[in-house]
C-alpha cells in the first residue's frame, strides 16, 4: 500500500523520523555535520510505501514492515522494517537498510537505532559510499551530541572496490580501532590505525588526523617530504597550511638539512574574479658553506635567500596583465634548494601586458634572465652576470579584416631597449686579448622597427599561382656603450677588425622590397595514390642593407641563423629584426606530397638560394658571426632538403639536411623516427653539425637520442631515454623510470644520470613520488651525487 505518512503517524513523529532517517549526513563523511528540522524544505511531500503498517497501542509503537520505502525532499530510505517508539522517541530501521541522500551519497547498514532529534544513535555493520568515490565501513558506529560520530573497527579508502572480486583488498586502505568524525571541526581522527597496501600492513600510526574528505580547504599540517643532496645532507620538510579564506591562503614550510641547517619558506596565494597572484619567500643561514664544491659561487656565503612573485589577471576577454619575478641573494639559490616554481636553470623575470583580437596582436613586456649555474663568479663562462635587462620589448601586429587592393596587408612594429651591466663574449683560447664572439657590449642599445607587407595571389587557368609581394620597413637605432669597455676590446677575430670607437651613436636605415613568387602544383593520380609536384621560385629585389659594415650596430635578437628546408622560402632568413637582408636574392625549389590508399603519406622539399646582386648580408660579419657557416655566405647557397614519411599505424620518419653547393658534402643533418608497436612507443633522433670554430665549436658535433615508453597494462608503464655524444664517445644523459596510476593511487620512480663531455664529471639523481587520493602526496629525490673519473 502507498499513502501519505502524515495521515498514518503523528505529524511530530513524522518530522523527527525523516529528519534523521532521510537526511543523515554520513557519519565520518558528513558534508554538513548534521541538520535540524529547520533545514528541511518547507512544504515537501513525504510518501511511504510498505506491505504492512502496524499500530501497537500497548507498546505505543508504529511499525512499517515489508519493502519499506520512504521518500522525502529527494532523499530515500529503504529497509525491511522501520519502527517508531513514541515513548522513547527512538527510530529503528532494520534489515538491508539503505539511505540515498539527495546529493548521491549512499549509506548501507544492517540496523540503525537513533533518537528522533538526530543527536544520538547507534548503527550496526555500516558502509558508506560518497559521490566523490570515498568509502567507509565499520562494525558499528555511535553518534552523540549531534556532532560527534565514532566508528568502531573502521576502514577508510578512496579506491573503488573490485567488481569482479568484491572481497579483494583495495590498493590501499586505513584500518583503525576508532575513526572519530567531528562534524563541527570538520576533521576525521584515526586512532590505533595501520596503513595497508594490497592488504599488507606497511605502517602503524598511533593516531593522525585529516580534514573531512568533502572539505576543500582547511588549516593544518600537510604531508611531510624528504630529500637528499650531498652538500646539504638529508632534508625533512614539514608544511603547514593556513586556510584564511576561500580566496587567499598561506603555506609555511620548515625544512631541516643535516649539513646546512634550517630552511624556511612561506607562500601567500590570493585569487580574484579576474585572476590570481602568489608571493614566495625563502631563506637559510648555512651551517657549512664550505661543503659546497669550489666551482660554486656560494662557497663562502652563509645567509642566502630569495623572494619571488607570479600573477596573471584578465583585464577583459582581450587583454591580459601579469608578472613572474625573482630576486635572490646569489644566482643559484633557488635551484640549489629546489624552491618550487623558481628552480629552473634559466629563470625569466618579466612583467607583461598582452592583447589578442582575431588576427591582431599586442605584447609589451620587460624581462631579465637569471641563469642559475654553478660556476665561479667572474669566470668567462659565468652567463648570469652577462644577461641583459630588456626594458622594454614591444611587438604589435595588425592585419585589416578587409582586403586592400585585392590582397592581404599586414603591419608590424617591434621595439626593444636592452641594457647590459657587463660585456658578454668568448675570448680566443690562444689569445685572451682577442674576442672570437661578442654577444653584447656593456651599455644601452635601443631599436624601433616598423614594417608593412602586402601580397596577393593570382591563379591562371593552367594552375600557375603568382604572388607579388611588396614590403617596406624602417629602423631607428641608438647605442650608448660604456667607453672603457669599447676601448678595452683590442680586436675582433675573423679578420682582426677593430670593433670601433663608436660609443654613443644613432643610426637610421630603410629597406624596400619587391618580390614575386611563382608556384605550379601538378597533380598525378592513380587508382591507389595521388601525387603533387610543385616547382616553386621566388625573387626579392632590394638595395643593400645600410650600415652592415659597422660592427657597433647591436645584434641581440638575430644571433641564431639556421638555413634549412623550412627557411628556404622565407623573405628574410635572419631570425630577428636586428639584422636586415639586402641585395637581390632568388630561392628555387620543388615540393612533393603524396598520399596512398593504404593510409601512408609522404612529403619532401629540395632547393637552393642564389644571391644575384648587391652585397651579400650573410657574408658581412657582425659581432656574433651571424652569417658564418650558414650556407648562405656564398652567392650560390648550399643545397637544403627534407623528406617525411608517415603511416596510419604510428610509424613516422623525417630527414632534413644541408649539402655543400660544390662537393655535396654533408654540412648539417637531422634525422628523426618514431614508431608505435602495440603498447611500445619509441623515437630516435640523430643530429650532425659541422665544426664552427668562430662559435667555439672546433670539432664536428654528432649526437643521437633515443626514447622508449611502454605500457605494460592499464596501470603500469615504464620509460627509458639516453643521449650519446658520438664525437666524445660519452653517454651524456640517460633516464629510467616506471609508474603506476589508477583512480586512487599513483606511484613513480625515476633515475637520471648525466656526464659532462669535457670534465667527465658524473651527476646522478633518484626520485619517487606517491600520491594517495584524498590523503595527499609525498616523495623524495636525491640531489646530484657528483663524482669524477
Coordinates of C-alpha atoms in Angstrom, one line a residue, residues 117-603:
X117 CA 16.2 14.6 17.2
X118 CA 19.2 13.2 15.3
X119 CA 21.6 13.8 18.2
X120 CA 22.3 10.3 19.5
X121 CA 22.2 6.9 17.9
X122 CA 23.8 3.6 17.1
X123 CA 24.5 1.8 13.7
X124 CA 25.4 -1.8 13.1
X125 CA 27.5 -3.0 10.1
X126 CA 27.8 0.4 8.4
X127 CA 29.1 1.0 4.9
X128 CA 29.2 4.4 3.2
X129 CA 29.8 5.3 -0.5
X130 CA 30.2 9.0 -1.3
X131 CA 29.7 10.8 -4.6
X132 CA 33.4 11.6 -4.8
X133 CA 34.1 7.8 -4.5
X134 CA 35.4 7.6 -1.0
X135 CA 34.4 4.6 1.1
X136 CA 34.0 4.0 4.9
X137 CA 33.0 0.8 6.7
X138 CA 32.7 -0.2 10.3
X139 CA 31.4 -3.0 12.6
X140 CA 29.4 -0.3 14.4
X141 CA 29.0 3.4 14.8
X142 CA 27.8 5.7 17.5
X143 CA 26.6 9.2 17.3
X144 CA 26.4 11.6 20.3
X145 CA 25.8 15.3 20.8
X146 CA 24.6 15.8 17.3
X147 CA 28.2 16.4 16.0
X148 CA 30.4 13.6 17.1
X149 CA 30.3 10.2 15.3
X150 CA 32.6 7.3 16.3
X151 CA 33.3 4.3 14.0
X152 CA 34.4 1.1 15.8
X153 CA 36.9 -1.1 13.9
X154 CA 36.6 1.2 10.9
X155 CA 38.1 1.1 7.4
X156 CA 38.6 4.0 5.0
X157 CA 39.8 4.1 1.4
X158 CA 39.5 6.2 -1.8
X159 CA 39.8 3.1 -4.0
X160 CA 36.7 1.7 -5.7
X161 CA 36.0 -2.0 -4.8
X162 CA 36.8 -4.6 -7.4
X163 CA 33.5 -5.5 -9.1
X164 CA 34.8 -9.0 -10.2
X165 CA 36.2 -9.8 -6.7
X166 CA 34.3 -7.7 -4.1
X167 CA 36.4 -9.4 -1.3
X168 CA 39.7 -8.4 -2.8
X169 CA 41.5 -5.8 -0.7
X170 CA 41.8 -2.3 -2.3
X171 CA 45.2 -1.0 -3.3
X172 CA 45.4 1.0 -0.1
X173 CA 43.2 1.4 3.0
X174 CA 43.4 2.6 6.5
X175 CA 42.1 0.4 9.3
X176 CA 41.6 1.9 12.7
X177 CA 40.3 0.8 16.1
X178 CA 38.4 4.1 16.2
X179 CA 37.6 6.6 13.5
X180 CA 36.1 9.8 15.0
X181 CA 34.4 12.3 12.9
X182 CA 33.8 15.7 14.3
X183 CA 31.0 17.5 12.4
X184 CA 31.8 20.8 14.0
X185 CA 35.5 21.0 13.3
X186 CA 35.2 19.0 10.0
X187 CA 38.0 16.6 11.0
X188 CA 38.4 12.8 10.9
X189 CA 40.7 11.3 13.5
X190 CA 42.2 7.8 13.2
X191 CA 43.2 6.1 16.5
X192 CA 45.2 2.8 16.6
X193 CA 45.4 2.8 12.8
X194 CA 47.5 1.0 10.3
X195 CA 48.1 1.7 6.6
X196 CA 47.7 -1.4 4.3
X197 CA 48.9 -1.7 0.8
X198 CA 47.3 -4.5 -1.2
X199 CA 46.1 -6.0 2.0
X200 CA 49.5 -6.0 3.7
X201 CA 50.2 -3.6 6.6
X202 CA 53.2 -1.4 6.0
X203 CA 52.9 1.3 8.6
X204 CA 51.4 1.7 12.1
X205 CA 50.2 5.1 13.2
X206 CA 49.0 5.5 16.8
X207 CA 46.9 8.4 15.7
X208 CA 46.6 11.0 12.9
X209 CA 44.0 13.5 11.8
X210 CA 42.9 14.7 8.4
X211 CA 40.2 17.1 7.1
X212 CA 36.9 15.7 6.2
X213 CA 37.2 14.5 2.5
X214 CA 34.5 16.8 1.5
X215 CA 36.4 19.8 2.9
X216 CA 38.3 21.5 0.2
X217 CA 40.3 23.9 2.3
X218 CA 41.3 23.5 6.0
X219 CA 44.2 24.8 8.1
X220 CA 46.6 22.1 9.3
X221 CA 49.8 20.2 8.6
X222 CA 50.3 18.8 5.2
X223 CA 52.2 15.6 4.4
X224 CA 55.9 15.9 5.1
X225 CA 58.6 15.5 2.5
X226 CA 62.1 14.2 2.3
X227 CA 65.1 15.0 0.2
X228 CA 68.9 14.4 -0.1
X229 CA 71.8 16.2 -1.6
X230 CA 75.4 15.5 -0.9
X231 CA 76.2 19.1 0.1
X232 CA 73.1 19.6 2.2
X233 CA 72.6 16.1 3.7
X234 CA 69.2 14.7 4.5
X235 CA 66.3 17.2 4.5
X236 CA 63.0 16.7 6.2
X237 CA 60.2 19.2 5.2
X238 CA 57.1 19.9 7.3
X239 CA 54.5 22.2 5.6
X240 CA 51.6 23.9 7.5
X241 CA 48.6 25.3 5.6
X242 CA 46.6 28.3 6.7
X243 CA 43.1 28.5 5.0
X244 CA 42.3 32.1 5.9
X245 CA 39.6 32.5 3.3
X246 CA 38.1 30.8 0.2
X247 CA 40.1 33.3 -1.8
X248 CA 43.5 33.5 -0.1
X249 CA 45.8 31.2 1.9
X250 CA 49.3 30.8 3.3
X251 CA 51.6 27.8 3.3
X252 CA 54.6 27.8 5.6
X253 CA 57.3 25.1 5.3
X254 CA 60.2 24.4 7.5
X255 CA 63.0 22.1 6.2
X256 CA 65.9 20.9 8.3
X257 CA 69.1 19.8 6.4
X258 CA 71.6 17.8 8.5
X259 CA 74.5 19.6 7.0
X260 CA 73.2 23.1 6.3
X261 CA 70.5 23.8 9.0
X262 CA 67.0 25.2 8.8
X263 CA 65.4 26.5 5.6
X264 CA 62.2 28.5 5.9
X265 CA 59.7 29.0 3.2
X266 CA 56.4 30.9 3.0
X267 CA 54.0 31.2 0.1
X268 CA 51.0 33.5 0.0
X269 CA 48.3 33.0 -2.6
X270 CA 45.2 35.0 -3.5
X271 CA 42.6 34.6 -6.1
X272 CA 40.2 37.2 -7.6
X273 CA 37.4 37.1 -10.1
X274 CA 39.7 38.0 -12.9
X275 CA 43.0 36.4 -11.9
X276 CA 45.4 35.4 -9.1
X277 CA 48.8 36.1 -7.7
X278 CA 51.3 34.5 -5.3
X279 CA 54.3 35.6 -3.3
X280 CA 57.0 33.2 -2.1
X281 CA 60.0 33.9 0.2
X282 CA 62.7 31.5 1.4
X283 CA 65.9 31.8 3.4
X284 CA 68.6 29.9 5.2
X285 CA 71.7 30.5 7.3
X286 CA 74.0 27.8 6.1
X287 CA 75.9 25.9 8.8
X288 CA 78.6 24.6 6.5
X289 CA 79.2 26.8 3.3
X290 CA 82.5 25.0 2.8
X291 CA 80.6 21.8 2.0
X292 CA 79.9 23.2 -1.4
X293 CA 82.2 22.4 -4.3
X294 CA 84.7 25.1 -5.1
X295 CA 83.1 25.6 -8.5
X296 CA 80.0 27.1 -7.0
X297 CA 79.6 30.8 -6.2
X298 CA 78.1 30.2 -2.8
X299 CA 81.1 28.6 -1.1
X300 CA 81.6 31.4 1.3
X301 CA 78.0 32.6 1.7
X302 CA 76.2 31.9 5.0
X303 CA 72.9 33.8 4.7
X304 CA 71.1 33.1 1.4
X305 CA 67.5 33.8 0.4
X306 CA 65.0 34.8 -2.3
X307 CA 61.7 36.4 -2.9
X308 CA 59.6 35.7 -6.0
X309 CA 56.1 36.5 -7.2
X310 CA 53.8 35.3 -10.0
X311 CA 50.5 36.8 -11.1
X312 CA 48.1 37.0 -14.0
X313 CA 44.9 38.9 -14.5
X314 CA 42.4 39.1 -17.3
X315 CA 41.5 42.7 -17.7
X316 CA 38.9 41.8 -20.2
X317 CA 38.5 38.9 -22.8
X318 CA 41.2 40.5 -25.0
X319 CA 43.7 41.9 -22.5
X320 CA 45.9 40.1 -20.0
X321 CA 48.4 41.5 -17.5
X322 CA 50.9 39.5 -15.5
X323 CA 54.3 39.1 -14.0
X324 CA 56.8 36.5 -12.9
X325 CA 59.8 38.0 -11.0
X326 CA 62.6 36.6 -8.9
X327 CA 65.2 38.3 -6.7
X328 CA 67.8 36.3 -4.7
X329 CA 71.0 36.8 -2.8
X330 CA 73.0 34.9 -5.4
X331 CA 72.4 33.5 -8.8
X332 CA 71.6 29.8 -7.9
X333 CA 70.0 29.8 -4.5
X334 CA 66.5 28.8 -5.7
X335 CA 67.8 26.0 -7.9
X336 CA 70.2 24.7 -5.3
X337 CA 67.5 24.3 -2.7
X338 CA 64.8 23.3 -5.2
X339 CA 62.4 26.2 -4.4
X340 CA 59.2 25.1 -6.2
X341 CA 58.3 27.4 -9.1
X342 CA 61.7 29.1 -9.2
X343 CA 64.3 26.3 -9.7
X344 CA 64.6 26.3 -13.5
X345 CA 68.1 26.6 -14.9
X346 CA 67.1 29.7 -16.7
X347 CA 64.5 31.7 -14.8
X348 CA 62.9 34.6 -16.7
X349 CA 61.7 37.5 -14.6
X350 CA 59.2 39.5 -16.6
X351 CA 56.3 42.0 -16.4
X352 CA 53.9 41.9 -19.4
X353 CA 50.7 43.2 -21.0
X354 CA 49.2 41.2 -23.9
X355 CA 46.2 41.7 -26.2
X356 CA 44.8 39.4 -28.8
X357 CA 41.9 40.2 -31.1
X358 CA 41.2 38.0 -34.1
X359 CA 44.4 38.4 -36.3
X360 CA 45.8 41.4 -34.3
X361 CA 48.4 41.0 -31.5
X362 CA 49.9 43.3 -28.9
X363 CA 52.7 42.4 -26.5
X364 CA 54.5 44.7 -24.1
X365 CA 57.0 43.3 -21.6
X366 CA 60.1 43.9 -19.6
X367 CA 62.3 41.0 -18.6
X368 CA 65.6 39.7 -17.4
X369 CA 67.2 36.2 -17.5
X370 CA 68.6 34.7 -14.3
X371 CA 70.9 31.8 -15.2
X372 CA 71.2 29.6 -12.2
X373 CA 74.6 28.0 -12.8
X374 CA 77.4 26.5 -10.7
X375 CA 80.5 28.3 -11.9
X376 CA 82.9 30.7 -10.2
X377 CA 81.8 34.3 -10.1
X378 CA 83.8 36.3 -12.6
X379 CA 84.6 33.2 -14.8
X380 CA 84.3 33.9 -18.5
X381 CA 81.8 31.1 -18.6
X382 CA 79.5 32.7 -16.0
X383 CA 76.5 33.6 -18.0
X384 CA 74.2 35.1 -15.3
X385 CA 76.3 38.3 -14.9
X386 CA 76.2 38.9 -18.6
X387 CA 72.4 38.7 -19.1
X388 CA 70.9 42.0 -20.3
X389 CA 67.9 43.8 -19.0
X390 CA 65.2 44.2 -21.6
X391 CA 63.3 47.4 -20.7
X392 CA 61.0 47.1 -22.6
X393 CA 60.2 44.8 -25.5
X394 CA 57.2 45.7 -27.6
X395 CA 55.5 43.8 -30.5
X396 CA 52.4 44.8 -32.4
X397 CA 50.9 43.2 -35.4
X398 CA 47.8 44.4 -37.3
X399 CA 46.0 42.8 -40.3
X400 CA 42.9 44.6 -41.6
X401 CA 39.9 42.4 -42.0
X402 CA 39.1 43.8 -45.4
X403 CA 41.3 43.2 -48.5
X404 CA 43.5 46.0 -49.7
X405 CA 43.8 46.2 -53.5
X406 CA 42.6 42.6 -53.5
X407 CA 45.4 41.4 -51.3
X408 CA 46.4 41.0 -47.7
X409 CA 48.1 43.9 -45.8
X410 CA 50.0 43.4 -42.6
X411 CA 51.7 45.9 -40.3
X412 CA 54.3 45.0 -37.7
X413 CA 56.0 47.1 -35.0
X414 CA 58.9 46.0 -32.8
X415 CA 60.7 48.0 -30.1
X416 CA 63.5 46.7 -27.8
X417 CA 65.6 48.5 -25.3
X418 CA 68.5 46.5 -23.9
X419 CA 70.9 47.4 -21.1
X420 CA 73.9 45.3 -20.1
X421 CA 75.9 45.6 -16.9
X422 CA 79.0 43.9 -18.5
X423 CA 80.5 42.7 -21.8
X424 CA 79.3 39.3 -22.9
X425 CA 81.6 37.4 -25.3
X426 CA 84.0 34.5 -25.8
X427 CA 87.8 35.1 -25.7
X428 CA 90.2 33.4 -28.1
X429 CA 91.6 30.4 -26.3
X430 CA 95.1 31.2 -27.6
X431 CA 95.0 35.0 -27.2
X432 CA 92.9 36.4 -24.3
X433 CA 93.1 39.9 -25.8
X434 CA 91.1 38.8 -28.9
X435 CA 87.4 38.0 -28.8
X436 CA 86.0 35.3 -31.0
X437 CA 82.5 36.4 -30.4
X438 CA 80.8 39.3 -28.7
X439 CA 77.2 38.7 -27.8
X440 CA 76.7 42.2 -26.4
X441 CA 78.6 45.3 -25.3
X442 CA 78.2 46.9 -21.9
X443 CA 75.8 49.8 -22.1
X444 CA 72.5 50.7 -23.8
X445 CA 71.2 49.6 -27.2
X446 CA 67.8 50.6 -28.5
X447 CA 65.9 49.9 -31.7
X448 CA 62.5 50.7 -33.1
X449 CA 61.3 48.9 -36.3
X450 CA 58.1 49.4 -38.3
X451 CA 57.3 47.4 -41.4
X452 CA 54.4 46.8 -43.8
X453 CA 53.9 43.9 -46.2
X454 CA 51.3 43.4 -49.0
X455 CA 50.8 40.3 -51.1
X456 CA 48.1 38.9 -53.4
X457 CA 47.9 35.6 -55.3
X458 CA 46.7 35.2 -58.9
X459 CA 45.8 31.8 -60.3
X460 CA 46.0 31.2 -64.0
X461 CA 43.7 28.9 -66.0
X462 CA 46.6 26.4 -66.1
X463 CA 47.0 26.3 -62.3
X464 CA 50.1 28.6 -62.1
X465 CA 49.9 30.6 -58.8
X466 CA 51.7 34.0 -59.0
X467 CA 52.0 36.1 -55.8
X468 CA 53.5 39.6 -56.0
X469 CA 54.9 40.8 -52.6
X470 CA 55.7 44.4 -51.6
X471 CA 57.4 45.2 -48.3
X472 CA 58.9 48.3 -46.6
X473 CA 60.5 48.8 -43.2
X474 CA 62.3 51.5 -41.3
X475 CA 64.6 51.3 -38.3
X476 CA 65.8 53.8 -35.7
X477 CA 68.8 52.6 -33.6
X478 CA 70.5 54.2 -30.7
X479 CA 73.6 53.0 -28.8
X480 CA 75.2 54.3 -25.7
X481 CA 78.1 51.9 -24.9
X482 CA 80.5 52.1 -22.0
X483 CA 83.6 53.8 -23.3
X484 CA 86.0 51.7 -21.1
X485 CA 84.6 48.5 -22.4
X486 CA 84.8 49.6 -26.1
X487 CA 88.3 50.8 -25.7
X488 CA 89.3 47.6 -23.9
X489 CA 88.3 45.4 -26.8
X490 CA 91.6 45.2 -28.7
X491 CA 90.4 43.4 -31.8
X492 CA 87.7 41.2 -33.1
X493 CA 88.7 37.8 -34.7
X494 CA 87.7 36.9 -38.2
X495 CA 89.9 39.4 -40.0
X496 CA 91.4 41.2 -37.0
X497 CA 88.9 44.0 -37.5
X498 CA 88.6 46.6 -34.6
X499 CA 85.2 46.9 -33.1
X500 CA 85.3 50.6 -33.5
X501 CA 85.3 53.6 -31.3
X502 CA 81.7 54.5 -31.5
X503 CA 80.3 54.9 -28.0
X504 CA 77.2 57.0 -28.4
X505 CA 75.6 56.8 -31.9
X506 CA 72.3 57.0 -33.8
X507 CA 71.5 55.0 -36.9
X508 CA 68.6 55.1 -39.3
X509 CA 68.0 52.6 -42.0
X510 CA 65.3 51.9 -44.5
X511 CA 64.5 48.9 -46.8
X512 CA 62.0 48.4 -49.6
X513 CA 61.5 45.0 -51.1
X514 CA 59.7 44.0 -54.3
X515 CA 59.2 40.3 -54.6
X516 CA 57.5 37.8 -56.9
X517 CA 56.6 34.2 -56.1
X518 CA 55.5 31.6 -58.6
X519 CA 54.5 28.0 -58.0
X520 CA 52.8 25.5 -60.2
X521 CA 51.3 22.5 -58.4
X522 CA 50.9 19.5 -60.8
X523 CA 48.6 16.6 -59.7
X524 CA 49.3 13.0 -60.8
X525 CA 46.7 10.4 -59.7
X526 CA 46.3 6.6 -59.9
X527 CA 43.8 4.3 -58.6
X528 CA 45.8 3.8 -55.4
X529 CA 47.7 7.0 -54.9
X530 CA 47.8 10.7 -55.7
X531 CA 51.0 12.8 -56.0
X532 CA 51.5 16.6 -56.2
X533 CA 54.7 18.1 -57.6
X534 CA 55.1 21.8 -57.1
X535 CA 58.0 23.7 -58.7
X536 CA 58.5 27.0 -56.9
X537 CA 60.6 30.1 -57.4
X538 CA 60.9 33.4 -55.6
X539 CA 62.9 36.6 -56.4
X540 CA 63.3 39.5 -54.0
X541 CA 64.8 42.8 -55.2
X542 CA 66.1 45.4 -52.7
X543 CA 69.0 47.7 -52.2
X544 CA 72.0 46.8 -50.0
X545 CA 71.4 46.8 -46.3
X546 CA 72.6 50.1 -44.7
X547 CA 75.4 50.2 -42.1
X548 CA 76.3 46.5 -42.5
X549 CA 80.0 47.3 -42.3
X550 CA 79.6 48.9 -38.8
X551 CA 80.3 46.3 -36.1
X552 CA 78.9 48.6 -33.4
X553 CA 75.3 48.1 -34.6
X554 CA 73.8 45.7 -32.0
X555 CA 72.6 42.2 -32.8
X556 CA 70.6 40.8 -29.9
X557 CA 67.6 39.0 -31.5
X558 CA 69.1 37.7 -34.8
X559 CA 72.1 35.8 -33.4
X560 CA 70.7 32.3 -34.3
X561 CA 70.6 31.5 -38.0
X562 CA 69.8 28.1 -39.3
X563 CA 69.4 27.7 -43.1
X564 CA 67.4 24.6 -44.0
X565 CA 64.4 23.5 -45.9
X566 CA 62.0 25.2 -43.5
X567 CA 63.6 28.6 -44.2
X568 CA 64.4 28.3 -47.9
X569 CA 61.4 30.3 -49.0
X570 CA 61.5 32.9 -46.2
X571 CA 61.7 36.5 -47.4
X572 CA 64.2 37.4 -44.7
X573 CA 66.2 34.5 -43.3
X574 CA 67.6 36.3 -40.3
X575 CA 65.9 35.1 -37.1
X576 CA 65.1 38.6 -35.7
X577 CA 64.9 42.4 -36.5
X578 CA 68.4 43.4 -35.6
X579 CA 69.9 42.1 -38.9
X580 CA 68.3 43.1 -42.2
X581 CA 68.6 41.4 -45.5
X582 CA 69.6 43.4 -48.6
X583 CA 70.5 42.8 -52.2
X584 CA 68.7 40.7 -54.8
X585 CA 68.1 37.0 -54.0
X586 CA 66.3 34.1 -55.7
X587 CA 65.0 31.0 -54.0
X588 CA 64.3 27.9 -56.2
X589 CA 63.0 24.5 -55.2
X590 CA 60.5 21.8 -55.7
X591 CA 57.9 20.4 -53.3
X592 CA 56.3 17.0 -53.3
X593 CA 53.5 15.4 -51.4
X594 CA 51.8 12.1 -51.8
X595 CA 49.0 10.1 -50.3
X596 CA 48.2 6.4 -50.8
X597 CA 45.1 4.3 -50.4
X598 CA 46.7 2.3 -47.5
X599 CA 46.9 5.5 -45.4
X600 CA 50.6 6.2 -46.0
X601 CA 51.7 9.8 -46.7
X602 CA 54.9 11.3 -48.0
X603 CA 56.3 14.8 -48.4

